[in-house]
mmCIF file with all atom_site columns, C-alpha atoms in Angstrom:
data_model
loop_
_atom_site.group_PDB
_atom_site.id
_atom_site.type_symbol
_atom_site.label_atom_id
_atom_site.label_alt_id
_atom_site.label_comp_id
_atom_site.label_asym_id
_atom_site.label_entity_id
_atom_site.label_seq_id
_atom_site.pdbx_PDB_ins_code
_atom_site.Cartn_x
_atom_site.Cartn_y
_atom_site.Cartn_z
_atom_site.occupancy
_atom_site.B_iso_or_equiv
_atom_site.pdbx_formal_charge
_atom_site.auth_seq_id
_atom_site.auth_comp_id
_atom_site.auth_asym_id
_atom_site.auth_atom_id
_atom_site.pdbx_PDB_model_num
ATOM 1   C CA . MET A 1 1   ? 88.297 -1.653 -160.407 1.00 58.00 ? 1   MET A CA 1
ATOM 2   C CA . ASN A 1 2   ? 84.799 -2.731 -161.450 1.00 81.00 ? 2   ASN A CA 1
ATOM 3   C CA . SER A 1 3   ? 83.255 -0.726 -158.605 1.00 83.00 ? 3   SER A CA 1
ATOM 4   C CA . LYS A 1 4   ? 84.956 2.485  -159.727 1.00 85.00 ? 4   LYS A CA 1
ATOM 5   C CA . LEU A 1 5   ? 83.891 1.949  -163.328 1.00 85.00 ? 5   LEU A CA 1
ATOM 6   C CA . LEU A 1 6   ? 80.299 1.284  -162.237 1.00 86.00 ? 6   LEU A CA 1
ATOM 7   C CA . ARG A 1 7   ? 80.203 4.454  -160.112 1.00 87.00 ? 7   ARG A CA 1
ATOM 8   C CA . PHE A 1 8   ? 81.658 6.505  -162.936 1.00 87.00 ? 8   PHE A CA 1
ATOM 9   C CA . ALA A 1 9   ? 79.114 5.104  -165.412 1.00 88.00 ? 9   ALA A CA 1
ATOM 10  C CA . LEU A 1 10  ? 76.284 5.852  -162.950 1.00 89.00 ? 10  LEU A CA 1
ATOM 11  C CA . PHE A 1 11  ? 77.596 9.404  -162.503 1.00 89.00 ? 11  PHE A CA 1
ATOM 12  C CA . VAL A 1 12  ? 77.701 9.936  -166.278 1.00 90.00 ? 12  VAL A CA 1
ATOM 13  C CA . ILE A 1 13  ? 74.145 8.616  -166.688 1.00 91.00 ? 13  ILE A CA 1
ATOM 14  C CA . VAL A 1 14  ? 72.791 10.877 -163.927 1.00 90.00 ? 14  VAL A CA 1
ATOM 15  C CA . ALA A 1 15  ? 74.618 13.873 -165.388 1.00 90.00 ? 15  ALA A CA 1
ATOM 16  C CA . LEU A 1 16  ? 73.234 13.161 -168.873 1.00 91.00 ? 16  LEU A CA 1
ATOM 17  C CA . VAL A 1 17  ? 69.680 12.835 -167.524 1.00 91.00 ? 17  VAL A CA 1
ATOM 18  C CA . GLN A 1 18  ? 70.013 16.177 -165.718 1.00 92.00 ? 18  GLN A CA 1
ATOM 19  C CA . LEU A 1 19  ? 71.355 17.837 -168.869 1.00 90.00 ? 19  LEU A CA 1
ATOM 20  C CA . ALA A 1 20  ? 68.539 16.310 -170.945 1.00 90.00 ? 20  ALA A CA 1
ATOM 21  C CA . VAL A 1 21  ? 65.851 17.628 -168.567 1.00 89.00 ? 21  VAL A CA 1
ATOM 22  C CA . ALA A 1 22  ? 67.355 21.139 -168.445 1.00 87.00 ? 22  ALA A CA 1
ATOM 23  C CA . GLY A 1 23  ? 68.005 21.114 -172.191 1.00 88.00 ? 23  GLY A CA 1
ATOM 24  C CA . GLY A 1 24  ? 64.433 20.032 -172.892 1.00 86.00 ? 24  GLY A CA 1
ATOM 25  C CA . ALA A 1 25  ? 63.027 22.922 -170.854 1.00 82.00 ? 25  ALA A CA 1
ATOM 26  C CA . ILE A 1 26  ? 65.313 25.395 -172.604 1.00 83.00 ? 26  ILE A CA 1
ATOM 27  C CA . TYR A 1 27  ? 64.469 23.955 -176.017 1.00 86.00 ? 27  TYR A CA 1
ATOM 28  C CA . THR A 1 28  ? 60.713 24.190 -175.344 1.00 84.00 ? 28  THR A CA 1
ATOM 29  C CA . SER A 1 29  ? 60.989 27.843 -174.271 1.00 81.00 ? 29  SER A CA 1
ATOM 30  C CA . GLU A 1 30  ? 63.238 28.797 -177.190 1.00 83.00 ? 30  GLU A CA 1
ATOM 31  C CA . LEU A 1 31  ? 60.944 27.043 -179.661 1.00 83.00 ? 31  LEU A CA 1
ATOM 32  C CA . ALA A 1 32  ? 57.971 28.988 -178.281 1.00 82.00 ? 32  ALA A CA 1
ATOM 33  C CA . LEU A 1 33  ? 59.917 32.266 -178.560 1.00 81.00 ? 33  LEU A CA 1
ATOM 34  C CA . ARG A 1 34  ? 61.026 31.616 -182.135 1.00 84.00 ? 34  ARG A CA 1
ATOM 35  C CA . THR A 1 35  ? 57.935 30.023 -183.653 1.00 86.00 ? 35  THR A CA 1
ATOM 36  C CA . GLY A 1 36  ? 55.074 30.741 -181.240 1.00 83.00 ? 36  GLY A CA 1
ATOM 37  C CA . GLU A 1 37  ? 52.185 33.076 -181.907 1.00 82.00 ? 37  GLU A CA 1
ATOM 38  C CA . ALA A 1 38  ? 52.470 36.456 -180.124 1.00 81.00 ? 38  ALA A CA 1
ATOM 39  C CA . TYR A 1 39  ? 49.738 37.735 -177.776 1.00 82.00 ? 39  TYR A CA 1
ATOM 40  C CA . ARG A 1 40  ? 49.607 40.912 -175.679 1.00 79.00 ? 40  ARG A CA 1
ATOM 41  C CA . PHE A 1 41  ? 48.369 40.637 -172.082 1.00 76.00 ? 41  PHE A CA 1
ATOM 42  C CA . ARG A 1 42  ? 47.613 43.583 -169.790 1.00 76.00 ? 42  ARG A CA 1
ATOM 43  C CA . ILE A 1 43  ? 49.708 43.487 -166.618 1.00 73.00 ? 43  ILE A CA 1
ATOM 44  C CA . GLN A 1 44  ? 50.265 45.111 -163.245 1.00 65.00 ? 44  GLN A CA 1
ATOM 45  C CA . PRO A 1 45  ? 54.056 44.961 -162.626 1.00 53.00 ? 45  PRO A CA 1
ATOM 46  C CA . VAL A 1 46  ? 56.173 45.262 -159.471 1.00 54.00 ? 46  VAL A CA 1
ATOM 47  C CA . ASP A 1 47  ? 59.978 45.130 -159.145 1.00 48.00 ? 47  ASP A CA 1
ATOM 48  C CA . PRO A 1 48  ? 61.486 42.501 -156.824 1.00 55.00 ? 48  PRO A CA 1
ATOM 49  C CA . VAL A 1 49  ? 65.005 41.076 -156.764 1.00 54.00 ? 49  VAL A CA 1
ATOM 50  C CA . ASP A 1 50  ? 66.067 37.430 -157.097 1.00 56.00 ? 50  ASP A CA 1
ATOM 51  C CA . ALA A 1 51  ? 69.358 36.839 -155.267 1.00 55.00 ? 51  ALA A CA 1
ATOM 52  C CA . PHE A 1 52  ? 70.498 34.293 -157.860 1.00 55.00 ? 52  PHE A CA 1
ATOM 53  C CA . ARG A 1 53  ? 69.124 35.702 -161.113 1.00 56.00 ? 53  ARG A CA 1
ATOM 54  C CA . GLY A 1 54  ? 69.149 39.450 -160.513 1.00 60.00 ? 54  GLY A CA 1
ATOM 55  C CA . ARG A 1 55  ? 66.494 42.082 -161.005 1.00 67.00 ? 55  ARG A CA 1
ATOM 56  C CA . TYR A 1 56  ? 63.291 41.440 -162.842 1.00 71.00 ? 56  TYR A CA 1
ATOM 57  C CA . VAL A 1 57  ? 59.883 42.961 -163.260 1.00 73.00 ? 57  VAL A CA 1
ATOM 58  C CA . ALA A 1 58  ? 57.337 40.646 -161.665 1.00 72.00 ? 58  ALA A CA 1
ATOM 59  C CA . ILE A 1 59  ? 54.265 40.403 -163.830 1.00 78.00 ? 59  ILE A CA 1
ATOM 60  C CA . ARG A 1 60  ? 50.787 40.229 -162.374 1.00 79.00 ? 60  ARG A CA 1
ATOM 61  C CA . PHE A 1 61  ? 48.350 39.532 -165.164 1.00 84.00 ? 61  PHE A CA 1
ATOM 62  C CA . ALA A 1 62  ? 45.073 41.436 -165.282 1.00 83.00 ? 62  ALA A CA 1
ATOM 63  C CA . VAL A 1 63  ? 43.509 38.219 -166.661 1.00 85.00 ? 63  VAL A CA 1
ATOM 64  C CA . ASP A 1 64  ? 43.406 35.759 -163.769 1.00 86.00 ? 64  ASP A CA 1
ATOM 65  C CA . ARG A 1 65  ? 40.420 33.496 -164.417 1.00 88.00 ? 65  ARG A CA 1
ATOM 66  C CA . ALA A 1 66  ? 38.768 31.564 -167.211 1.00 91.00 ? 66  ALA A CA 1
ATOM 67  C CA . PRO A 1 67  ? 35.118 30.607 -167.648 1.00 91.00 ? 67  PRO A CA 1
ATOM 68  C CA . VAL A 1 68  ? 34.059 26.975 -167.115 1.00 90.00 ? 68  VAL A CA 1
ATOM 69  C CA . THR A 1 69  ? 30.862 25.103 -167.881 1.00 83.00 ? 69  THR A CA 1
ATOM 70  C CA . ASP A 1 70  ? 28.599 23.864 -165.094 1.00 72.00 ? 70  ASP A CA 1
ATOM 71  C CA . ASP A 1 71  ? 29.319 20.236 -165.975 1.00 74.00 ? 71  ASP A CA 1
ATOM 72  C CA . SER A 1 72  ? 33.069 20.771 -166.210 1.00 76.00 ? 72  SER A CA 1
ATOM 73  C CA . GLU A 1 73  ? 35.408 18.173 -164.698 1.00 81.00 ? 73  GLU A CA 1
ATOM 74  C CA . ILE A 1 74  ? 37.934 20.860 -163.722 1.00 85.00 ? 74  ILE A CA 1
ATOM 75  C CA . ARG A 1 75  ? 39.289 20.503 -160.185 1.00 85.00 ? 75  ARG A CA 1
ATOM 76  C CA . HIS A 1 76  ? 41.721 22.564 -158.114 1.00 88.00 ? 76  HIS A CA 1
ATOM 77  C CA . GLY A 1 77  ? 45.357 21.671 -158.841 1.00 88.00 ? 77  GLY A CA 1
ATOM 78  C CA . LYS A 1 78  ? 44.607 19.736 -162.025 1.00 90.00 ? 78  LYS A CA 1
ATOM 79  C CA . ARG A 1 79  ? 46.087 20.578 -165.426 1.00 92.00 ? 79  ARG A CA 1
ATOM 80  C CA . ILE A 1 80  ? 43.747 22.541 -167.699 1.00 93.00 ? 80  ILE A CA 1
ATOM 81  C CA . PHE A 1 81  ? 43.915 23.903 -171.218 1.00 94.00 ? 81  PHE A CA 1
ATOM 82  C CA . VAL A 1 82  ? 42.723 27.453 -171.833 1.00 94.00 ? 82  VAL A CA 1
ATOM 83  C CA . PRO A 1 83  ? 42.310 28.867 -175.358 1.00 95.00 ? 83  PRO A CA 1
ATOM 84  C CA . ILE A 1 84  ? 43.594 32.377 -175.978 1.00 93.00 ? 84  ILE A CA 1
ATOM 85  C CA . GLU A 1 85  ? 41.156 34.879 -177.438 1.00 93.00 ? 85  GLU A CA 1
ATOM 86  C CA . VAL A 1 86  ? 41.764 38.478 -178.454 1.00 92.00 ? 86  VAL A CA 1
ATOM 87  C CA . ASP A 1 87  ? 39.443 41.309 -177.316 1.00 91.00 ? 87  ASP A CA 1
ATOM 88  C CA . ALA A 1 88  ? 38.362 44.355 -179.329 1.00 92.00 ? 88  ALA A CA 1
ATOM 89  C CA . ASP A 1 89  ? 41.421 46.321 -178.099 1.00 89.00 ? 89  ASP A CA 1
ATOM 90  C CA . GLY A 1 90  ? 43.834 43.636 -179.342 1.00 90.00 ? 90  GLY A CA 1
ATOM 91  C CA . TYR A 1 91  ? 44.698 42.208 -175.910 1.00 91.00 ? 91  TYR A CA 1
ATOM 92  C CA . ALA A 1 92  ? 44.654 38.531 -175.056 1.00 91.00 ? 92  ALA A CA 1
ATOM 93  C CA . THR A 1 93  ? 41.926 37.108 -172.851 1.00 92.00 ? 93  THR A CA 1
ATOM 94  C CA . LEU A 1 94  ? 41.230 33.589 -171.668 1.00 93.00 ? 94  LEU A CA 1
ATOM 95  C CA . GLY A 1 95  ? 38.573 31.404 -173.268 1.00 93.00 ? 95  GLY A CA 1
ATOM 96  C CA . TRP A 1 96  ? 36.632 28.475 -171.790 1.00 93.00 ? 96  TRP A CA 1
ATOM 97  C CA . ALA A 1 97  ? 38.876 26.215 -169.690 1.00 92.00 ? 97  ALA A CA 1
ATOM 98  C CA . LYS A 1 98  ? 38.803 22.521 -170.618 1.00 91.00 ? 98  LYS A CA 1
ATOM 99  C CA . PRO A 1 99  ? 40.475 19.371 -169.263 1.00 91.00 ? 99  PRO A CA 1
ATOM 100 C CA . ASP A 1 100 ? 41.814 18.568 -172.771 1.00 90.00 ? 100 ASP A CA 1
ATOM 101 C CA . PRO A 1 101 ? 43.687 20.701 -175.334 1.00 92.00 ? 101 PRO A CA 1
ATOM 102 C CA . PRO A 1 102 ? 41.537 22.334 -178.013 1.00 92.00 ? 102 PRO A CA 1
ATOM 103 C CA . PRO A 1 103 ? 41.723 20.789 -181.485 1.00 91.00 ? 103 PRO A CA 1
ATOM 104 C CA . ALA A 1 104 ? 42.848 24.080 -183.063 1.00 90.00 ? 104 ALA A CA 1
ATOM 105 C CA . GLY A 1 105 ? 44.128 27.511 -182.087 1.00 91.00 ? 105 GLY A CA 1
ATOM 106 C CA . ALA A 1 106 ? 46.527 28.803 -179.466 1.00 92.00 ? 106 ALA A CA 1
ATOM 107 C CA . TYR A 1 107 ? 46.068 27.743 -175.857 1.00 94.00 ? 107 TYR A CA 1
ATOM 108 C CA . LEU A 1 108 ? 47.910 27.746 -172.537 1.00 93.00 ? 108 LEU A CA 1
ATOM 109 C CA . ARG A 1 109 ? 48.549 24.678 -170.397 1.00 93.00 ? 109 ARG A CA 1
ATOM 110 C CA . LEU A 1 110 ? 47.822 25.877 -166.832 1.00 92.00 ? 110 LEU A CA 1
ATOM 111 C CA . ARG A 1 111 ? 47.024 24.593 -163.345 1.00 91.00 ? 111 ARG A CA 1
ATOM 112 C CA . ALA A 1 112 ? 43.499 25.124 -162.096 1.00 90.00 ? 112 ALA A CA 1
ATOM 113 C CA . GLY A 1 113 ? 42.999 27.179 -158.991 1.00 89.00 ? 113 GLY A CA 1
ATOM 114 C CA . ALA A 1 114 ? 39.744 27.467 -157.103 1.00 89.00 ? 114 ALA A CA 1
ATOM 115 C CA . VAL A 1 115 ? 36.533 27.102 -159.072 1.00 86.00 ? 115 VAL A CA 1
ATOM 116 C CA . GLY A 1 116 ? 33.928 29.716 -158.200 1.00 84.00 ? 116 GLY A CA 1
ATOM 117 C CA . ALA A 1 117 ? 31.065 31.787 -159.516 1.00 83.00 ? 117 ALA A CA 1
ATOM 118 C CA . ASP A 1 118 ? 30.509 35.472 -160.267 1.00 80.00 ? 118 ASP A CA 1
ATOM 119 C CA . ASP A 1 119 ? 27.666 37.446 -158.704 1.00 79.00 ? 119 ASP A CA 1
ATOM 120 C CA . ASP A 1 120 ? 25.586 36.620 -161.766 1.00 81.00 ? 120 ASP A CA 1
ATOM 121 C CA . GLY A 1 121 ? 26.194 32.875 -161.309 1.00 80.00 ? 121 GLY A CA 1
ATOM 122 C CA . LYS A 1 122 ? 28.692 32.369 -164.156 1.00 86.00 ? 122 LYS A CA 1
ATOM 123 C CA . ARG A 1 123 ? 31.339 29.826 -163.159 1.00 87.00 ? 123 ARG A CA 1
ATOM 124 C CA . HIS A 1 124 ? 35.082 30.397 -163.558 1.00 90.00 ? 124 HIS A CA 1
ATOM 125 C CA . VAL A 1 125 ? 38.394 28.899 -162.521 1.00 91.00 ? 125 VAL A CA 1
ATOM 126 C CA . TRP A 1 126 ? 41.216 31.005 -161.092 1.00 90.00 ? 126 TRP A CA 1
ATOM 127 C CA . VAL A 1 127 ? 44.547 30.527 -162.869 1.00 91.00 ? 127 VAL A CA 1
ATOM 128 C CA . SER A 1 128 ? 48.148 31.608 -162.373 1.00 84.00 ? 128 SER A CA 1
ATOM 129 C CA . MET A 1 129 ? 50.200 32.238 -165.460 1.00 86.00 ? 129 MET A CA 1
ATOM 130 C CA . PRO A 1 130 ? 53.387 30.128 -165.491 1.00 83.00 ? 130 PRO A CA 1
ATOM 131 C CA . PHE A 1 131 ? 55.456 33.036 -166.806 1.00 79.00 ? 131 PHE A CA 1
ATOM 132 C CA . GLY A 1 132 ? 55.526 35.829 -164.258 1.00 77.00 ? 132 GLY A CA 1
ATOM 133 C CA . ARG A 1 133 ? 58.952 37.425 -164.618 1.00 78.00 ? 133 ARG A CA 1
ATOM 134 C CA . PHE A 1 134 ? 60.594 39.714 -167.155 1.00 79.00 ? 134 PHE A CA 1
ATOM 135 C CA . TYR A 1 135 ? 64.336 39.882 -166.500 1.00 78.00 ? 135 TYR A CA 1
ATOM 136 C CA . MET A 1 136 ? 66.150 43.130 -167.164 1.00 79.00 ? 136 MET A CA 1
ATOM 137 C CA . ASP A 1 137 ? 69.516 44.763 -166.615 1.00 79.00 ? 137 ASP A CA 1
ATOM 138 C CA . GLU A 1 138 ? 70.184 45.529 -162.917 1.00 76.00 ? 138 GLU A CA 1
ATOM 139 C CA . ASP A 1 139 ? 69.974 49.285 -163.538 1.00 78.00 ? 139 ASP A CA 1
ATOM 140 C CA . LEU A 1 140 ? 66.976 49.245 -165.877 1.00 81.00 ? 140 LEU A CA 1
ATOM 141 C CA . ALA A 1 141 ? 64.511 47.145 -163.830 1.00 76.00 ? 141 ALA A CA 1
ATOM 142 C CA . PRO A 1 142 ? 63.942 49.824 -161.137 1.00 76.00 ? 142 PRO A CA 1
ATOM 143 C CA . GLU A 1 143 ? 63.581 52.451 -163.882 1.00 79.00 ? 143 GLU A CA 1
ATOM 144 C CA . ALA A 1 144 ? 61.006 50.263 -165.633 1.00 76.00 ? 144 ALA A CA 1
ATOM 145 C CA . GLU A 1 145 ? 58.992 49.952 -162.437 1.00 71.00 ? 145 GLU A CA 1
ATOM 146 C CA . ARG A 1 146 ? 59.081 53.717 -161.856 1.00 72.00 ? 146 ARG A CA 1
ATOM 147 C CA . ALA A 1 147 ? 58.061 54.319 -165.471 1.00 72.00 ? 147 ALA A CA 1
ATOM 148 C CA . VAL A 1 148 ? 55.047 52.050 -165.174 1.00 67.00 ? 148 VAL A CA 1
ATOM 149 C CA . TRP A 1 149 ? 53.818 53.435 -161.846 1.00 65.00 ? 149 TRP A CA 1
ATOM 150 C CA . SER A 1 150 ? 54.609 57.141 -162.350 1.00 65.00 ? 150 SER A CA 1
ATOM 151 C CA . GLY A 1 151 ? 52.137 57.816 -165.165 1.00 59.00 ? 151 GLY A CA 1
ATOM 152 C CA . PRO A 1 152 ? 48.863 59.723 -165.048 1.00 56.00 ? 152 PRO A CA 1
ATOM 153 C CA . ARG A 1 153 ? 46.507 58.535 -162.296 1.00 49.00 ? 153 ARG A CA 1
ATOM 154 C CA . GLY A 1 154 ? 49.412 56.558 -160.841 1.00 48.00 ? 154 GLY A CA 1
ATOM 155 C CA . GLN A 1 155 ? 49.814 54.076 -163.695 1.00 59.00 ? 155 GLN A CA 1
ATOM 156 C CA . ARG A 1 156 ? 50.575 53.967 -167.398 1.00 72.00 ? 156 ARG A CA 1
ATOM 157 C CA . GLU A 1 157 ? 49.185 51.272 -169.687 1.00 80.00 ? 157 GLU A CA 1
ATOM 158 C CA . ALA A 1 158 ? 51.493 48.263 -169.255 1.00 83.00 ? 158 ALA A CA 1
ATOM 159 C CA . SER A 1 159 ? 51.434 44.985 -171.154 1.00 87.00 ? 159 SER A CA 1
ATOM 160 C CA . VAL A 1 160 ? 53.640 42.074 -172.143 1.00 87.00 ? 160 VAL A CA 1
ATOM 161 C CA . SER A 1 161 ? 54.025 40.195 -175.384 1.00 90.00 ? 161 SER A CA 1
ATOM 162 C CA . VAL A 1 162 ? 53.863 36.444 -174.813 1.00 90.00 ? 162 VAL A CA 1
ATOM 163 C CA . ARG A 1 163 ? 54.789 33.893 -177.465 1.00 90.00 ? 163 ARG A CA 1
ATOM 164 C CA . VAL A 1 164 ? 52.614 30.763 -177.284 1.00 91.00 ? 164 VAL A CA 1
ATOM 165 C CA . ARG A 1 165 ? 53.247 27.380 -178.899 1.00 90.00 ? 165 ARG A CA 1
ATOM 166 C CA . ASN A 1 166 ? 51.658 24.039 -177.974 1.00 90.00 ? 166 ASN A CA 1
ATOM 167 C CA . GLY A 1 167 ? 50.432 25.316 -174.606 1.00 90.00 ? 167 GLY A CA 1
ATOM 168 C CA . VAL A 1 168 ? 53.778 26.835 -173.602 1.00 89.00 ? 168 VAL A CA 1
ATOM 169 C CA . GLY A 1 169 ? 54.012 30.603 -173.159 1.00 88.00 ? 169 GLY A CA 1
ATOM 170 C CA . VAL A 1 170 ? 57.193 32.674 -172.899 1.00 87.00 ? 170 VAL A CA 1
ATOM 171 C CA . VAL A 1 171 ? 57.361 36.409 -172.149 1.00 87.00 ? 171 VAL A CA 1
ATOM 172 C CA . GLU A 1 172 ? 58.953 38.162 -175.107 1.00 88.00 ? 172 GLU A CA 1
ATOM 173 C CA . ASP A 1 173 ? 58.850 41.864 -174.193 1.00 88.00 ? 173 ASP A CA 1
ATOM 174 C CA . LEU A 1 174 ? 57.397 44.407 -171.759 1.00 87.00 ? 174 LEU A CA 1
ATOM 175 C CA . PHE A 1 175 ? 55.543 47.454 -173.110 1.00 87.00 ? 175 PHE A CA 1
ATOM 176 C CA . ILE A 1 176 ? 54.622 50.841 -171.679 1.00 85.00 ? 176 ILE A CA 1
ATOM 177 C CA . ASP A 1 177 ? 51.994 52.745 -173.649 1.00 82.00 ? 177 ASP A CA 1
ATOM 178 C CA . ASP A 1 178 ? 52.527 50.361 -176.635 1.00 85.00 ? 178 ASP A CA 1
ATOM 179 C CA . THR A 1 179 ? 56.296 51.031 -176.717 1.00 88.00 ? 179 THR A CA 1
ATOM 180 C CA . PRO A 1 180 ? 58.852 48.287 -175.895 1.00 90.00 ? 180 PRO A CA 1
ATOM 181 C CA . ILE A 1 181 ? 60.370 48.977 -172.471 1.00 88.00 ? 181 ILE A CA 1
ATOM 182 C CA . HIS A 1 182 ? 63.992 49.400 -173.634 1.00 87.00 ? 182 HIS A CA 1
ATOM 183 C CA . GLN A 1 183 ? 62.917 51.895 -176.304 1.00 90.00 ? 183 GLN A CA 1
ATOM 184 C CA . TRP A 1 184 ? 60.592 53.709 -173.870 1.00 87.00 ? 184 TRP A CA 1
ATOM 185 C CA . LEU A 1 185 ? 63.370 54.046 -171.294 1.00 87.00 ? 185 LEU A CA 1
ATOM 186 C CA . ALA A 1 186 ? 65.804 55.355 -173.937 1.00 87.00 ? 186 ALA A CA 1
ATOM 187 C CA . GLU A 1 187 ? 63.272 57.929 -175.181 1.00 86.00 ? 187 GLU A CA 1
ATOM 188 C CA . HIS A 1 188 ? 62.450 59.110 -171.655 1.00 78.00 ? 188 HIS A CA 1
ATOM 189 C CA . ALA A 1 189 ? 65.940 58.956 -170.125 1.00 73.00 ? 189 ALA A CA 1
ATOM 190 C CA . ASP A 1 190 ? 65.993 62.705 -169.404 1.00 66.00 ? 190 ASP A CA 1
ATOM 191 C CA . SER A 1 191 ? 62.659 62.685 -167.558 1.00 61.00 ? 191 SER A CA 1
ATOM 192 C CA . GLN A 1 192 ? 63.573 59.759 -165.256 1.00 52.00 ? 192 GLN A CA 1
#
């Protein structure tokens, strides 16, 4: 009888740990969505399918590297902290990557890619954004992709709103020509 009770207790502990880990990830994302600061990033979307989670618009960010100093301790695969700055057009860009979080302001906690230099010798680190999918209704995701890629010169202006809090970013909405995607699709339903 003791053996069965011990196995049951072990099962309950493992189940609670798994729930705590999943719940913590959900809580962190929801907290960023509800209380995080919103930033708009330019994107280049495509439309793949995930067999388990359905259709989504894959997001390829136009911003894919951050500047680093020559004496930086940033190495490939290491965690870095990149402040978010806003350009003259109101879109988010990446500031100077550091190995420690900045004392103030919004930042993203990212993994460093390769460290390189531009033609003019300025050093940068390649980064991949940890939020690269915008999930949509099965029928709307292909329409969203067509809407983005069917504009003048082959592409309309596309961007996403990302909420950022304590280094965590969560995609809030997808925009075409400054209009939220669901509204844009509703307004242009006849032309699709």
